[in-house]
Coordinates of C-alpha atoms in Angstrom, one line a residue:
X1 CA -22.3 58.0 -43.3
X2 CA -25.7 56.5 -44.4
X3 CA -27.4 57.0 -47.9
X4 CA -29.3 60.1 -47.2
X5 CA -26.7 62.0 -46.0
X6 CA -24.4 61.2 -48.6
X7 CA -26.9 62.9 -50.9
X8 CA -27.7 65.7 -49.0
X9 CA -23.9 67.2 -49.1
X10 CA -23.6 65.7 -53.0
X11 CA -27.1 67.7 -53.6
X12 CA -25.4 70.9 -51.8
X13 CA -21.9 70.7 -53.5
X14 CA -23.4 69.7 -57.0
X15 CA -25.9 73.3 -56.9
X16 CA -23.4 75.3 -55.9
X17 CA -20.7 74.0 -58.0
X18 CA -23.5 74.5 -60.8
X19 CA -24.3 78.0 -59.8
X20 CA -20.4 78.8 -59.5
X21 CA -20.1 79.1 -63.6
X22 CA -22.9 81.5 -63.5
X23 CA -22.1 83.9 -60.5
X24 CA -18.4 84.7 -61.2
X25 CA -19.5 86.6 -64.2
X26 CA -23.1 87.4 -63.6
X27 CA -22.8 91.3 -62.1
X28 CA -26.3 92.7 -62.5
X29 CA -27.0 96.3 -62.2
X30 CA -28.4 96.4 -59.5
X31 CA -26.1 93.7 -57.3
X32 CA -24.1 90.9 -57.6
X33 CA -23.8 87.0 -56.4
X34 CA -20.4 85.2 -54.4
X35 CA -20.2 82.2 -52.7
X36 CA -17.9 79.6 -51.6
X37 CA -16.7 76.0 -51.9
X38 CA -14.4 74.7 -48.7
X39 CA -13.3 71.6 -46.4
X40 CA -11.9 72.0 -43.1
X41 CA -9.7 69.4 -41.1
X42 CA -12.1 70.3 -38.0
X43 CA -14.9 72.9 -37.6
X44 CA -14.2 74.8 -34.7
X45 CA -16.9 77.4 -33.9
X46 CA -16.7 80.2 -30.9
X47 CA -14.0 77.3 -29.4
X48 CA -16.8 74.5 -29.9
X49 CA -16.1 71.5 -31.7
X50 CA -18.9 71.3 -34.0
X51 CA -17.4 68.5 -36.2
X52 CA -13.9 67.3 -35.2
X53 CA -13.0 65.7 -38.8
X54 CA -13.0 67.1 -42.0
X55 CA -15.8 69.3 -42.9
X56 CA -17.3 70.7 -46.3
X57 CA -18.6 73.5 -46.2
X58 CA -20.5 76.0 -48.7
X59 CA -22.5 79.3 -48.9
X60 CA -23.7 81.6 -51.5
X61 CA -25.1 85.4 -51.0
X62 CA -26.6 87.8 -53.0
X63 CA -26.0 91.8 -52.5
X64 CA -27.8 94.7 -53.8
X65 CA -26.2 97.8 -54.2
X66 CA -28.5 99.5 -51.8
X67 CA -26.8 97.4 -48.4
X68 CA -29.4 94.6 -48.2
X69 CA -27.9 91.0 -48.4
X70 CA -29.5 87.4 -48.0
X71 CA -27.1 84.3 -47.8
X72 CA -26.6 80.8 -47.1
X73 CA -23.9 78.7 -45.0
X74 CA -23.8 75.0 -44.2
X75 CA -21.2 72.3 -42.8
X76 CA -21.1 69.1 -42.3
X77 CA -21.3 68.1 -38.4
X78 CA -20.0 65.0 -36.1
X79 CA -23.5 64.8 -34.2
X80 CA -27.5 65.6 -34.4
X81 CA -28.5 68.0 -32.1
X82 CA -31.8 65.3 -32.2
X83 CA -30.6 62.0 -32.1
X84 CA -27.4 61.1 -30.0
X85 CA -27.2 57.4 -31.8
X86 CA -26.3 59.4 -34.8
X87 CA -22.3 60.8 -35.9
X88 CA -22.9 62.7 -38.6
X89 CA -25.2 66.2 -39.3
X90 CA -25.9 69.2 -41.3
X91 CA -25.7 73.0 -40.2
X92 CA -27.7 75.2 -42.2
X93 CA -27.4 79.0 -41.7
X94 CA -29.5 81.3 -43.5
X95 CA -29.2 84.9 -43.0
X96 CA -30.5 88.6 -44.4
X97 CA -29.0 92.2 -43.1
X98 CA -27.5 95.4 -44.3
X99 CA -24.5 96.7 -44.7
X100 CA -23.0 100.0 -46.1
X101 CA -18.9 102.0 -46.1
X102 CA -18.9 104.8 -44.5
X103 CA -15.7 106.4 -45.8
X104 CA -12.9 104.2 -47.6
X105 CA -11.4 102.8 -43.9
X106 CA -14.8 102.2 -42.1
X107 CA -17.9 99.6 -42.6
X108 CA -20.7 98.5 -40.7
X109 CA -22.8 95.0 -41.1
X110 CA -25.9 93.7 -39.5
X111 CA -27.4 90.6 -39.9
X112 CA -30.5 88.3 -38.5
X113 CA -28.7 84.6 -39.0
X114 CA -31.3 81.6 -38.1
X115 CA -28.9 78.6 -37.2
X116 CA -31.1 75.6 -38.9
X117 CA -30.0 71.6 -38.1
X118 CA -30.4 68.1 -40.3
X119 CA -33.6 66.4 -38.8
X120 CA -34.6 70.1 -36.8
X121 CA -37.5 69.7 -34.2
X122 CA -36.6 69.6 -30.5
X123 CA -34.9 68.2 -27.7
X124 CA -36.6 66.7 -24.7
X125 CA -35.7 66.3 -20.5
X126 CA -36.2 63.1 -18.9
X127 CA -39.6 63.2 -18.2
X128 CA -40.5 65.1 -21.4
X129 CA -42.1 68.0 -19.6
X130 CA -39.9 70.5 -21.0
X131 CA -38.4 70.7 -24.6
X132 CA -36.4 73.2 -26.6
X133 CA -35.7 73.7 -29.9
X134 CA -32.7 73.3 -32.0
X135 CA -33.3 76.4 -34.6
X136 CA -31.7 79.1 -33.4
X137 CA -31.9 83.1 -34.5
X138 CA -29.2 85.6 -33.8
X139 CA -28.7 89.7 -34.4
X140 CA -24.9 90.4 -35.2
X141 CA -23.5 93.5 -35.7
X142 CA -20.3 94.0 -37.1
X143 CA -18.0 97.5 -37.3
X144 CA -14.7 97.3 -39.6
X145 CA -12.1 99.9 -39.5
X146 CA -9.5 99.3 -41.6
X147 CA -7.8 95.9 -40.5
X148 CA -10.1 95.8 -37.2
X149 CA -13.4 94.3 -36.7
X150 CA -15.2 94.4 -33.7
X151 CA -18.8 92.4 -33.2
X152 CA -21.5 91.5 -30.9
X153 CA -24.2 88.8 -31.1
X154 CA -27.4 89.0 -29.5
X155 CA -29.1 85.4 -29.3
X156 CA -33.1 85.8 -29.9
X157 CA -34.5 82.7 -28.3
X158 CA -34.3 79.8 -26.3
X159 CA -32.8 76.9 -27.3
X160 CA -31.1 73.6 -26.7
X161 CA -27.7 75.3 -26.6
X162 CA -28.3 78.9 -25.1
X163 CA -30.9 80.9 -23.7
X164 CA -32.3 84.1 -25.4
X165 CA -30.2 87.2 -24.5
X166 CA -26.9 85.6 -24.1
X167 CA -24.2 87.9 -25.9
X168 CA -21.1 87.0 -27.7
X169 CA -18.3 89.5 -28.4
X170 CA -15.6 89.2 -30.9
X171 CA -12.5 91.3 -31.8
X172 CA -11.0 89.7 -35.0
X173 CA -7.2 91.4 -36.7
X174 CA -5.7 91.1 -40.2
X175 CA -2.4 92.1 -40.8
X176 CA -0.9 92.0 -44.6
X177 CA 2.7 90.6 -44.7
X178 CA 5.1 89.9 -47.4
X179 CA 4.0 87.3 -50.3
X180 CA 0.2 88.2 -50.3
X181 CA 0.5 86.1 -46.7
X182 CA -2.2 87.7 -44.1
X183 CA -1.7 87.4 -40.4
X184 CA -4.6 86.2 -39.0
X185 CA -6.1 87.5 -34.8
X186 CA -9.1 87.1 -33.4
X187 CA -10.5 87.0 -29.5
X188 CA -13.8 86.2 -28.4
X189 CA -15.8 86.6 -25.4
X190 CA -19.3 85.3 -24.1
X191 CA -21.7 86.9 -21.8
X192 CA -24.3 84.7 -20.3
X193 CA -27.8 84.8 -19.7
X194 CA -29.0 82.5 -16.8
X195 CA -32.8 83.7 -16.0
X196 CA -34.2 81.3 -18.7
X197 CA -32.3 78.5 -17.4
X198 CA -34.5 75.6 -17.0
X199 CA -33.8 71.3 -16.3
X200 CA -32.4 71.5 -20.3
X201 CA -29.9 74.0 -19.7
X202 CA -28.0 75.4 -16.7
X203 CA -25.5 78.4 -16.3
X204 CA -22.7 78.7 -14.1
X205 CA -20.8 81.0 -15.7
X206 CA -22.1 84.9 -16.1
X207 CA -19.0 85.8 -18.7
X208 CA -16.5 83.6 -19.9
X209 CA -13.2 83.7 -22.7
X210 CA -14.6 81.9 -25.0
X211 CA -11.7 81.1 -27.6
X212 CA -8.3 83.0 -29.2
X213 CA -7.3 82.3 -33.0
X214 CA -3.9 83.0 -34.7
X215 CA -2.7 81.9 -38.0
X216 CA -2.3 83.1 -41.6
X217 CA -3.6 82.9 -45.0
X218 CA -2.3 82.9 -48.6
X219 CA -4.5 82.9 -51.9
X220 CA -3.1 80.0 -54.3
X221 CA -1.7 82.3 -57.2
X222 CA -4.8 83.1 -59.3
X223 CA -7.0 79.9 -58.9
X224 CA -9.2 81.7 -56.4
X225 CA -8.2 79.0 -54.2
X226 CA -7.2 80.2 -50.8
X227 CA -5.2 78.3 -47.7
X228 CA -5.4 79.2 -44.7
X229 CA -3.9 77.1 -40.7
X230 CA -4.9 78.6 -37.1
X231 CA -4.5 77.6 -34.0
X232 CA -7.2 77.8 -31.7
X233 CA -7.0 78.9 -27.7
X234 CA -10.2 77.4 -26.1
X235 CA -11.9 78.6 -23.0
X236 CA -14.6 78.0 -20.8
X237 CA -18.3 77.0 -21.9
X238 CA -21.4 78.3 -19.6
X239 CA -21.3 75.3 -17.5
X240 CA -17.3 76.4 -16.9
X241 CA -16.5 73.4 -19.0
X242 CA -12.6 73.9 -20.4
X243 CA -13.0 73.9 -24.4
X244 CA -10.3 71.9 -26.2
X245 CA -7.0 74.0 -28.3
X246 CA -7.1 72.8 -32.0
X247 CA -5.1 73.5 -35.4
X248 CA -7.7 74.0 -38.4
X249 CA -6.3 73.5 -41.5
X250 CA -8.4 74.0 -44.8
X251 CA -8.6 75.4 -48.5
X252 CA -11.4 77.5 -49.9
X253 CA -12.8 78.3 -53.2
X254 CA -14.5 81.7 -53.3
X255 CA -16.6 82.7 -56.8

């Protein structure tokens, strides 16, 4: 891990630890701030390893009592979507939707999320005649009702990891057992778009199971600490690749 990056997740993890003080207590009229301090023993994402040992990870989000929201996310990662001599990285998500309840057993959330990477720019074919870029933006739309959400993600533009239009569904399940434990489900399924294929990116999948999760959770007493272990089924990627099964393990701080 060289200098830089060593204090670019210090930089991260000392502002939000800073901010953490301030936002558990600071509830404004007119919204409220949260956020979240966490490592990982793997960072699994939609059944893709995006870092396959420990990860930190932190976000922070404001909401106004009218629905809007803006946040932040970020990981560490195993890889640079720029450089492929390099074995470490940054994700950096930053998003703005709305959200309201509808009644007391059903919600609805959208979001625009732009996927940001350590170094950004863009990655190049062999002759460098064609490039694509590594910042991605998604639309997600999520429906809760009760236990049950159900979500789709629409992927805006082209880049070095999907084409615009490709569609992700998800189906994720919490059920509430004994000991403040949670039983933890979730499915997820993607549906490719191969028009904008191009010598960077080829499709030979249309739609594919993308991964399965079960495991559980349990808040540590009263520290705001939370545990939580799943074990994830994966599938196929668009090329028909077979994704790896893991266990994550990891605890989480949320203020």
């Amino acid at each position: 891990m060289n200098q830089l990056y060593k204090k670019t997740v210090l930089a991260t993890l000392f502002a939000l630890g800073s901010i953490s003080a301030f936002a558990a207590d600071e509830t404004q009229a007119n919204g409220a701030w949260s956020g979240s301090l966490g490592v990982v023993n793997k960072y699994i994402y939609r059944g893709s390893e995006e870092n396959d040992k420990p990860a930190v990870q932190a976000g922070l989000e404001y909401g106004h009592n009218s629905g809007f929201f803006a946040g932040y996310w970020g990981s560490t990662l195993n890889y640079d979507p720029t450089d492929d001599t390099q074995s470490h990285g940054f994700e950096h998500d930053f998003y703005v939707g709305y959200g309201r309840e509808l009644n007391e057993n059903l919600s609805y959330k959208s979001q625009v999320m732009a996927y940001v990477y350590q170094g950004g720019g863009s990655i190049y074919n062999e002759d460098r005649s064609e490039k694509r870029r590594t910042t991605g933006v998604e639309f997600l739309n999520d429906v809760t009702y009760k236990d049950l959400t159900v979500g789709i993600g629409v992927l805006l533009s082209d880049v070095s990891y999907g084409n615009a239009g490709d569609v992700y569904l998800n189906a994720a399940y919490s059920y509430v057992l004994p000991y403040d434990v949670s039983l933890n489900s979730a499915v997820g399924v993607s549906v490719f778009n191969d028009s904008r294929d191009d010598s960077l990116l080829s499709t030979t999948e249309d739609v594919v199971f993308t991964e399965a999760r079960l495991g559980v959770s349990k808040p540590l007493a009263d520290t705001g600490i939370e545990f939580m272990s799943d074990y994830v089924w994966g599938g196929k990627d668009r090329e028909g690749e077979r994704l790896d099964d893991n266990v994550v393990v990891g605890l989480t701080y949320s203020f």
